[in-house]
Amino acid sequence: MLGPGNEDAATDALQAWPGGLHVGGGIRDTNAAEWIGRGAEKVIVTSYLFPDARFAMERLRGMLAALGGDRRKVVIDLSCRRQQSGDGEVKWVVAMDKWQRLTDMEINAESIAALEPYCSEFLVHAADVEGLQRGIDQELVRKLGEWCSIPVTYAGGGSSIKDLELVERLANGRVDLTIGSALDIFGGSGVKLEECVAWNQRHSAQPSA
């Protein structure tokens, strides 16, 4: 939890909707089970997995063990920054500390495959476009759709209903989109909450291919 009083606020929210919310911020092996006990459906783990900006598999295994081995309760945050090499090759590197510090983990097919046995979902903020409302990182969304076999939620740059449709198309329905600052309930003007709810209801009602 970030800041004083936030643990109390998070606990109140979990009690208001037990089993319906995910909680993140300071999650580690010593408190993950506690937050599940307070009513969280899942815990979101981020920087704890990257001591000194280096991925530590033993920490992930330890946290999963603290949750009784139930990977359904774990979301791994792979928020990242886009990097480009001298030859023009694009890659995405997991970032921490307010997305200002790059870790040693590149998001690719290999790293996704290594992490999937330990979680039930990924959360990926594209830090370079987060909050700008200037469009999503389309290439990243497309790659996530290719690499991930478990649910993944992408955030960054979404500003309209059209972005929901774009993510759906780029990832073949395998990636969900979070819209933040553009949403009217957060002071934005790009999209209304009711429009998002209606889009989701229409989408969920569609028969599977």
PDB file of N, CA and C in Angstrom, residues 63-137:
ATOM      1  N   MET A  63       6.332 -16.851  -2.607  1.00  0.00           N
ATOM      2  CA  MET A  63       5.032 -16.230  -2.437  1.00  0.00           C
ATOM      3  C   MET A  63       3.910 -17.181  -2.820  1.00  0.00           C
ATOM      4  N   LEU A  64       4.130 -17.950  -3.874  1.00  0.00           N
ATOM      5  CA  LEU A  64       3.125 -18.931  -4.258  1.00  0.00           C
ATOM      6  C   LEU A  64       2.958 -19.976  -3.158  1.00  0.00           C
ATOM      7  N   ALA A  65       4.060 -20.377  -2.543  1.00  0.00           N
ATOM      8  CA  ALA A  65       3.983 -21.337  -1.442  1.00  0.00           C
ATOM      9  C   ALA A  65       3.195 -20.770  -0.269  1.00  0.00           C
ATOM     10  N   ALA A  66       3.352 -19.466  -0.016  1.00  0.00           N
ATOM     11  CA  ALA A  66       2.623 -18.820   1.075  1.00  0.00           C
ATOM     12  C   ALA A  66       1.120 -18.803   0.815  1.00  0.00           C
ATOM     13  N   LEU A  67       0.750 -18.959  -0.448  1.00  0.00           N
ATOM     14  CA  LEU A  67      -0.667 -18.994  -0.822  1.00  0.00           C
ATOM     15  C   LEU A  67      -1.139 -20.424  -1.059  1.00  0.00           C
ATOM     16  N   GLY A  68      -0.407 -21.367  -0.495  1.00  0.00           N
ATOM     17  CA  GLY A  68      -0.796 -22.762  -0.608  1.00  0.00           C
ATOM     18  C   GLY A  68      -0.629 -23.337  -2.002  1.00  0.00           C
ATOM     19  N   GLY A  69       0.218 -22.687  -2.817  1.00  0.00           N
ATOM     20  CA  GLY A  69       0.450 -23.173  -4.167  1.00  0.00           C
ATOM     21  C   GLY A  69      -0.667 -22.839  -5.142  1.00  0.00           C
ATOM     22  N   ASP A  70      -1.589 -21.977  -4.746  1.00  0.00           N
ATOM     23  CA  ASP A  70      -2.751 -21.661  -5.574  1.00  0.00           C
ATOM     24  C   ASP A  70      -2.431 -20.472  -6.493  1.00  0.00           C
ATOM     25  N   ARG A  71      -2.013 -20.763  -7.708  1.00  0.00           N
ATOM     26  CA  ARG A  71      -1.638 -19.692  -8.637  1.00  0.00           C
ATOM     27  C   ARG A  71      -2.827 -18.859  -9.093  1.00  0.00           C
ATOM     28  N   ARG A  72      -4.041 -19.359  -8.851  1.00  0.00           N
ATOM     29  CA  ARG A  72      -5.231 -18.592  -9.216  1.00  0.00           C
ATOM     30  C   ARG A  72      -5.325 -17.286  -8.440  1.00  0.00           C
ATOM     31  N   LYS A  73      -4.595 -17.199  -7.346  1.00  0.00           N
ATOM     32  CA  LYS A  73      -4.654 -16.013  -6.494  1.00  0.00           C
ATOM     33  C   LYS A  73      -3.574 -14.983  -6.823  1.00  0.00           C
ATOM     34  N   VAL A  74      -2.761 -15.248  -7.854  1.00  0.00           N
ATOM     35  CA  VAL A  74      -1.600 -14.398  -8.139  1.00  0.00           C
ATOM     36  C   VAL A  74      -1.718 -13.715  -9.495  1.00  0.00           C
ATOM     37  N   VAL A  75      -1.507 -12.402  -9.496  1.00  0.00           N
ATOM     38  CA  VAL A  75      -1.349 -11.610 -10.719  1.00  0.00           C
ATOM     39  C   VAL A  75       0.064 -11.041 -10.710  1.00  0.00           C
ATOM     40  N   ILE A  76       0.807 -11.217 -11.791  1.00  0.00           N
ATOM     41  CA  ILE A  76       2.145 -10.652 -11.892  1.00  0.00           C
ATOM     42  C   ILE A  76       2.096  -9.388 -12.739  1.00  0.00           C
ATOM     43  N   ASP A  77       2.581  -8.300 -12.165  1.00  0.00           N
ATOM     44  CA  ASP A  77       2.637  -7.014 -12.857  1.00  0.00           C
ATOM     45  C   ASP A  77       3.938  -6.952 -13.657  1.00  0.00           C
ATOM     46  N   LEU A  78       3.807  -6.861 -14.971  1.00  0.00           N
ATOM     47  CA  LEU A  78       4.965  -6.768 -15.860  1.00  0.00           C
ATOM     48  C   LEU A  78       4.988  -5.423 -16.576  1.00  0.00           C
ATOM     49  N   SER A  79       4.658  -4.375 -15.866  1.00  0.00           N
ATOM     50  CA  SER A  79       4.666  -3.049 -16.475  1.00  0.00           C
ATOM     51  C   SER A  79       6.059  -2.741 -17.011  1.00  0.00           C
ATOM     52  N   CYS A  80       6.101  -2.075 -18.148  1.00  0.00           N
ATOM     53  CA  CYS A  80       7.354  -2.062 -18.899  1.00  0.00           C
ATOM     54  C   CYS A  80       7.581  -0.754 -19.652  1.00  0.00           C
ATOM     55  N   ARG A  81       8.796  -0.627 -20.152  1.00  0.00           N
ATOM     56  CA  ARG A  81       9.179   0.468 -21.040  1.00  0.00           C
ATOM     57  C   ARG A  81       9.696  -0.106 -22.352  1.00  0.00           C
ATOM     58  N   ARG A  82       9.372   0.598 -23.399  1.00  0.00           N
ATOM     59  CA  ARG A  82       9.785   0.204 -24.747  1.00  0.00           C
ATOM     60  C   ARG A  82      11.219   0.647 -24.982  1.00  0.00           C
ATOM     61  N   GLN A  83      12.038  -0.273 -25.467  1.00  0.00           N
ATOM     62  CA  GLN A  83      13.433   0.011 -25.750  1.00  0.00           C
ATOM     63  C   GLN A  83      13.736  -0.346 -27.208  1.00  0.00           C
ATOM     64  N   GLN A  84      14.656   0.401 -27.788  1.00  0.00           N
ATOM     65  CA  GLN A  84      15.021   0.139 -29.182  1.00  0.00           C
ATOM     66  C   GLN A  84      16.533   0.091 -29.313  1.00  0.00           C
ATOM     67  N   SER A  85      17.019  -0.966 -29.939  1.00  0.00           N
ATOM     68  CA  SER A  85      18.463  -1.137 -30.109  1.00  0.00           C
ATOM     69  C   SER A  85      18.954  -0.327 -31.297  1.00  0.00           C
ATOM     70  N   GLY A  86      20.250  -0.292 -31.468  1.00  0.00           N
ATOM     71  CA  GLY A  86      20.836   0.471 -32.560  1.00  0.00           C
ATOM     72  C   GLY A  86      20.407  -0.003 -33.925  1.00  0.00           C
ATOM     73  N   ASP A  87      20.092  -1.290 -34.049  1.00  0.00           N
ATOM     74  CA  ASP A  87      19.658  -1.818 -35.350  1.00  0.00           C
ATOM     75  C   ASP A  87      18.152  -1.719 -35.544  1.00  0.00           C
ATOM     76  N   GLY A  88      17.481  -1.023 -34.612  1.00  0.00           N
ATOM     77  CA  GLY A  88      16.053  -0.787 -34.761  1.00  0.00           C
ATOM     78  C   GLY A  88      15.153  -1.831 -34.146  1.00  0.00           C
ATOM     79  N   GLU A  89      15.728  -2.858 -33.534  1.00  0.00           N
ATOM     80  CA  GLU A  89      14.920  -3.905 -32.910  1.00  0.00           C
ATOM     81  C   GLU A  89      14.232  -3.361 -31.658  1.00  0.00           C
ATOM     82  N   VAL A  90      12.939  -3.628 -31.544  1.00  0.00           N
ATOM     83  CA  VAL A  90      12.149  -3.153 -30.414  1.00  0.00           C
ATOM     84  C   VAL A  90      11.979  -4.263 -29.396  1.00  0.00           C
ATOM     85  N   LYS A  91      12.099  -3.910 -28.119  1.00  0.00           N
ATOM     86  CA  LYS A  91      11.826  -4.849 -27.050  1.00  0.00           C
ATOM     87  C   LYS A  91      11.167  -4.099 -25.904  1.00  0.00           C
ATOM     88  N   TRP A  92      10.597  -4.842 -24.965  1.00  0.00           N
ATOM     89  CA  TRP A  92       9.944  -4.247 -23.811  1.00  0.00           C
ATOM     90  C   TRP A  92      10.593  -4.812 -22.554  1.00  0.00           C
ATOM     91  N   VAL A  93      11.012  -3.924 -21.658  1.00  0.00           N
ATOM     92  CA  VAL A  93      11.735  -4.313 -20.457  1.00  0.00           C
ATOM     93  C   VAL A  93      10.917  -3.934 -19.230  1.00  0.00           C
ATOM     94  N   VAL A  94      10.743  -4.877 -18.310  1.00  0.00           N
ATOM     95  CA  VAL A  94       9.984  -4.613 -17.082  1.00  0.00           C
ATOM     96  C   VAL A  94      10.652  -3.468 -16.314  1.00  0.00           C
ATOM     97  N   ALA A  95       9.836  -2.523 -15.845  1.00  0.00           N
ATOM     98  CA  ALA A  95      10.332  -1.352 -15.124  1.00  0.00           C
ATOM     99  C   ALA A  95       9.719  -1.287 -13.738  1.00  0.00           C
ATOM    100  N   MET A  96      10.453  -0.730 -12.781  1.00  0.00           N
ATOM    101  CA  MET A  96       9.991  -0.608 -11.404  1.00  0.00           C
ATOM    102  C   MET A  96      10.310   0.791 -10.881  1.00  0.00           C
ATOM    103  N   ASP A  97      10.003   1.039  -9.604  1.00  0.00           N
ATOM    104  CA  ASP A  97      10.249   2.353  -8.986  1.00  0.00           C
ATOM    105  C   ASP A  97       9.621   3.472  -9.812  1.00  0.00           C
ATOM    106  N   LYS A  98       8.287   3.431  -9.860  1.00  0.00           N
ATOM    107  CA  LYS A  98       7.515   4.400 -10.653  1.00  0.00           C
ATOM    108  C   LYS A  98       7.898   4.346 -12.131  1.00  0.00           C
ATOM    109  N   TRP A  99       8.289   3.151 -12.576  1.00  0.00           N
ATOM    110  CA  TRP A  99       8.620   2.871 -13.977  1.00  0.00           C
ATOM    111  C   TRP A  99       9.865   3.622 -14.446  1.00  0.00           C
ATOM    112  N   GLN A 100      10.689   4.057 -13.492  1.00  0.00           N
ATOM    113  CA  GLN A 100      11.898   4.792 -13.859  1.00  0.00           C
ATOM    114  C   GLN A 100      13.148   3.918 -13.888  1.00  0.00           C
ATOM    115  N   ARG A 101      13.065   2.716 -13.326  1.00  0.00           N
ATOM    116  CA  ARG A 101      14.238   1.846 -13.232  1.00  0.00           C
ATOM    117  C   ARG A 101      13.975   0.559 -13.997  1.00  0.00           C
ATOM    118  N   LEU A 102      14.805   0.286 -14.982  1.00  0.00           N
ATOM    119  CA  LEU A 102      14.655  -0.926 -15.768  1.00  0.00           C
ATOM    120  C   LEU A 102      15.224  -2.126 -15.019  1.00  0.00           C
ATOM    121  N   THR A 103      14.558  -3.252 -15.155  1.00  0.00           N
ATOM    122  CA  THR A 103      15.031  -4.493 -14.555  1.00  0.00           C
ATOM    123  C   THR A 103      15.797  -5.304 -15.606  1.00  0.00           C
ATOM    124  N   ASP A 104      16.177  -6.509 -15.223  1.00  0.00           N
ATOM    125  CA  ASP A 104      16.898  -7.372 -16.156  1.00  0.00           C
ATOM    126  C   ASP A 104      15.966  -8.291 -16.931  1.00  0.00           C
ATOM    127  N   MET A 105      14.640  -8.070 -16.831  1.00  0.00           N
ATOM    128  CA  MET A 105      13.697  -8.955 -17.516  1.00  0.00           C
ATOM    129  C   MET A 105      13.090  -8.304 -18.750  1.00  0.00           C
ATOM    130  N   GLU A 106      13.288  -8.920 -19.868  1.00  0.00           N
ATOM    131  CA  GLU A 106      12.616  -8.526 -21.100  1.00  0.00           C
ATOM    132  C   GLU A 106      11.325  -9.325 -21.225  1.00  0.00           C
ATOM    133  N   ILE A 107      10.250  -8.665 -21.643  1.00  0.00           N
ATOM    134  CA  ILE A 107       8.997  -9.368 -21.883  1.00  0.00           C
ATOM    135  C   ILE A 107       9.063  -9.980 -23.277  1.00  0.00           C
ATOM    136  N   ASN A 108       9.017 -11.293 -23.323  1.00  0.00           N
ATOM    137  CA  ASN A 108       9.034 -12.000 -24.597  1.00  0.00           C
ATOM    138  C   ASN A 108       8.392 -13.370 -24.392  1.00  0.00           C
ATOM    139  N   ALA A 109       8.381 -14.157 -25.422  1.00  0.00           N
ATOM    140  CA  ALA A 109       7.731 -15.459 -25.332  1.00  0.00           C
ATOM    141  C   ALA A 109       8.367 -16.328 -24.251  1.00  0.00           C
ATOM    142  N   GLU A 110       9.690 -16.250 -24.115  1.00  0.00           N
ATOM    143  CA  GLU A 110      10.385 -17.095 -23.147  1.00  0.00           C
ATOM    144  C   GLU A 110      10.066 -16.700 -21.704  1.00  0.00           C
ATOM    145  N   SER A 111      10.104 -15.404 -21.407  1.00  0.00           N
ATOM    146  CA  SER A 111       9.832 -14.982 -20.029  1.00  0.00           C
ATOM    147  C   SER A 111       8.375 -15.216 -19.649  1.00  0.00           C
ATOM    148  N   ILE A 112       7.476 -14.990 -20.593  1.00  0.00           N
ATOM    149  CA  ILE A 112       6.056 -15.254 -20.320  1.00  0.00           C
ATOM    150  C   ILE A 112       5.852 -16.735 -20.006  1.00  0.00           C
ATOM    151  N   ALA A 113       6.458 -17.603 -20.796  1.00  0.00           N
ATOM    152  CA  ALA A 113       6.308 -19.045 -20.571  1.00  0.00           C
ATOM    153  C   ALA A 113       6.876 -19.471 -19.224  1.00  0.00           C
ATOM    154  N   ALA A 114       7.943 -18.810 -18.786  1.00  0.00           N
ATOM    155  CA  ALA A 114       8.553 -19.150 -17.505  1.00  0.00           C
ATOM    156  C   ALA A 114       7.681 -18.717 -16.331  1.00  0.00           C
ATOM    157  N   LEU A 115       6.915 -17.640 -16.491  1.00  0.00           N
ATOM    158  CA  LEU A 115       6.125 -17.090 -15.395  1.00  0.00           C
ATOM    159  C   LEU A 115       4.714 -17.679 -15.303  1.00  0.00           C
ATOM    160  N   GLU A 116       4.156 -18.094 -16.419  1.00  0.00           N
ATOM    161  CA  GLU A 116       2.759 -18.533 -16.429  1.00  0.00           C
ATOM    162  C   GLU A 116       2.436 -19.642 -15.429  1.00  0.00           C
ATOM    163  N   PRO A 117       3.340 -20.589 -15.157  1.00  0.00           N
ATOM    164  CA  PRO A 117       2.986 -21.635 -14.175  1.00  0.00           C
ATOM    165  C   PRO A 117       2.796 -21.120 -12.751  1.00  0.00           C
ATOM    166  N   TYR A 118       3.172 -19.870 -12.496  1.00  0.00           N
ATOM    167  CA  TYR A 118       3.136 -19.328 -11.140  1.00  0.00           C
ATOM    168  C   TYR A 118       2.040 -18.282 -10.924  1.00  0.00           C
ATOM    169  N   CYS A 119       1.219 -18.034 -11.930  1.00  0.00           N
ATOM    170  CA  CYS A 119       0.187 -17.003 -11.778  1.00  0.00           C
ATOM    171  C   CYS A 119      -1.009 -17.330 -12.654  1.00  0.00           C
ATOM    172  N   SER A 120      -2.067 -16.566 -12.475  1.00  0.00           N
ATOM    173  CA  SER A 120      -3.269 -16.783 -13.275  1.00  0.00           C
ATOM    174  C   SER A 120      -3.542 -15.625 -14.227  1.00  0.00           C
ATOM    175  N   GLU A 121      -2.728 -14.568 -14.131  1.00  0.00           N
ATOM    176  CA  GLU A 121      -3.016 -13.369 -14.932  1.00  0.00           C
ATOM    177  C   GLU A 121      -1.785 -12.468 -14.930  1.00  0.00           C
ATOM    178  N   PHE A 122      -1.644 -11.704 -16.008  1.00  0.00           N
ATOM    179  CA  PHE A 122      -0.620 -10.664 -16.078  1.00  0.00           C
ATOM    180  C   PHE A 122      -1.290  -9.291 -16.153  1.00  0.00           C
ATOM    181  N   LEU A 123      -0.634  -8.308 -15.556  1.00  0.00           N
ATOM    182  CA  LEU A 123      -1.017  -6.906 -15.686  1.00  0.00           C
ATOM    183  C   LEU A 123       0.159  -6.180 -16.319  1.00  0.00           C
ATOM    184  N   VAL A 124      -0.083  -5.497 -17.444  1.00  0.00           N
ATOM    185  CA  VAL A 124       1.006  -4.850 -18.174  1.00  0.00           C
ATOM    186  C   VAL A 124       0.647  -3.393 -18.472  1.00  0.00           C
ATOM    187  N   HIS A 125       1.301  -2.477 -17.768  1.00  0.00           N
ATOM    188  CA  HIS A 125       1.200  -1.064 -18.103  1.00  0.00           C
ATOM    189  C   HIS A 125       2.300  -0.720 -19.101  1.00  0.00           C
ATOM    190  N   ALA A 126       1.938  -0.128 -20.218  1.00  0.00           N
ATOM    191  CA  ALA A 126       2.926   0.395 -21.161  1.00  0.00           C
ATOM    192  C   ALA A 126       3.292   1.796 -20.684  1.00  0.00           C
ATOM    193  N   ALA A 127       4.369   1.882 -19.913  1.00  0.00           N
ATOM    194  CA  ALA A 127       4.677   3.117 -19.186  1.00  0.00           C
ATOM    195  C   ALA A 127       4.929   4.312 -20.108  1.00  0.00           C
ATOM    196  N   ASP A 128       5.395   4.064 -21.308  1.00  0.00           N
ATOM    197  CA  ASP A 128       5.721   5.165 -22.211  1.00  0.00           C
ATOM    198  C   ASP A 128       4.482   5.908 -22.711  1.00  0.00           C
ATOM    199  N   VAL A 129       3.326   5.251 -22.703  1.00  0.00           N
ATOM    200  CA  VAL A 129       2.102   5.901 -23.178  1.00  0.00           C
ATOM    201  C   VAL A 129       1.056   6.030 -22.078  1.00  0.00           C
ATOM    202  N   GLU A 130       1.367   5.545 -20.884  1.00  0.00           N
ATOM    203  CA  GLU A 130       0.426   5.585 -19.763  1.00  0.00           C
ATOM    204  C   GLU A 130       0.021   7.016 -19.436  1.00  0.00           C
ATOM    205  N   GLY A 131      -1.303   7.238 -19.357  1.00  0.00           N
ATOM    206  CA  GLY A 131      -1.834   8.537 -18.960  1.00  0.00           C
ATOM    207  C   GLY A 131      -1.852   9.605 -20.032  1.00  0.00           C
ATOM    208  N   LEU A 132      -1.306   9.328 -21.203  1.00  0.00           N
ATOM    209  CA  LEU A 132      -1.220  10.349 -22.251  1.00  0.00           C
ATOM    210  C   LEU A 132      -2.477  10.429 -23.114  1.00  0.00           C
ATOM    211  N   GLN A 133      -3.277   9.368 -23.147  1.00  0.00           N
ATOM    212  CA  GLN A 133      -4.499   9.323 -23.949  1.00  0.00           C
ATOM    213  C   GLN A 133      -4.205   9.590 -25.422  1.00  0.00           C
ATOM    214  N   ARG A 134      -3.077   9.085 -25.896  1.00  0.00           N
ATOM    215  CA  ARG A 134      -2.678   9.331 -27.291  1.00  0.00           C
ATOM    216  C   ARG A 134      -2.562   8.040 -28.086  1.00  0.00           C
ATOM    217  N   GLY A 135      -3.194   7.005 -27.590  1.00  0.00           N
ATOM    218  CA  GLY A 135      -3.158   5.739 -28.302  1.00  0.00           C
ATOM    219  C   GLY A 135      -2.346   4.680 -27.589  1.00  0.00           C
ATOM    220  N   ILE A 136      -2.729   3.442 -27.810  1.00  0.00           N
ATOM    221  CA  ILE A 136      -2.092   2.310 -27.162  1.00  0.00           C
ATOM    222  C   ILE A 136      -0.802   1.921 -27.897  1.00  0.00           C
ATOM    223  N   ASP A 137       0.016   1.102 -27.252  1.00  0.00           N
ATOM    224  CA  ASP A 137       1.184   0.513 -27.904  1.00  0.00           C
ATOM    225  C   ASP A 137       0.682  -0.722 -28.655  1.00  0.00           C
TER     226      ASP A 137
END
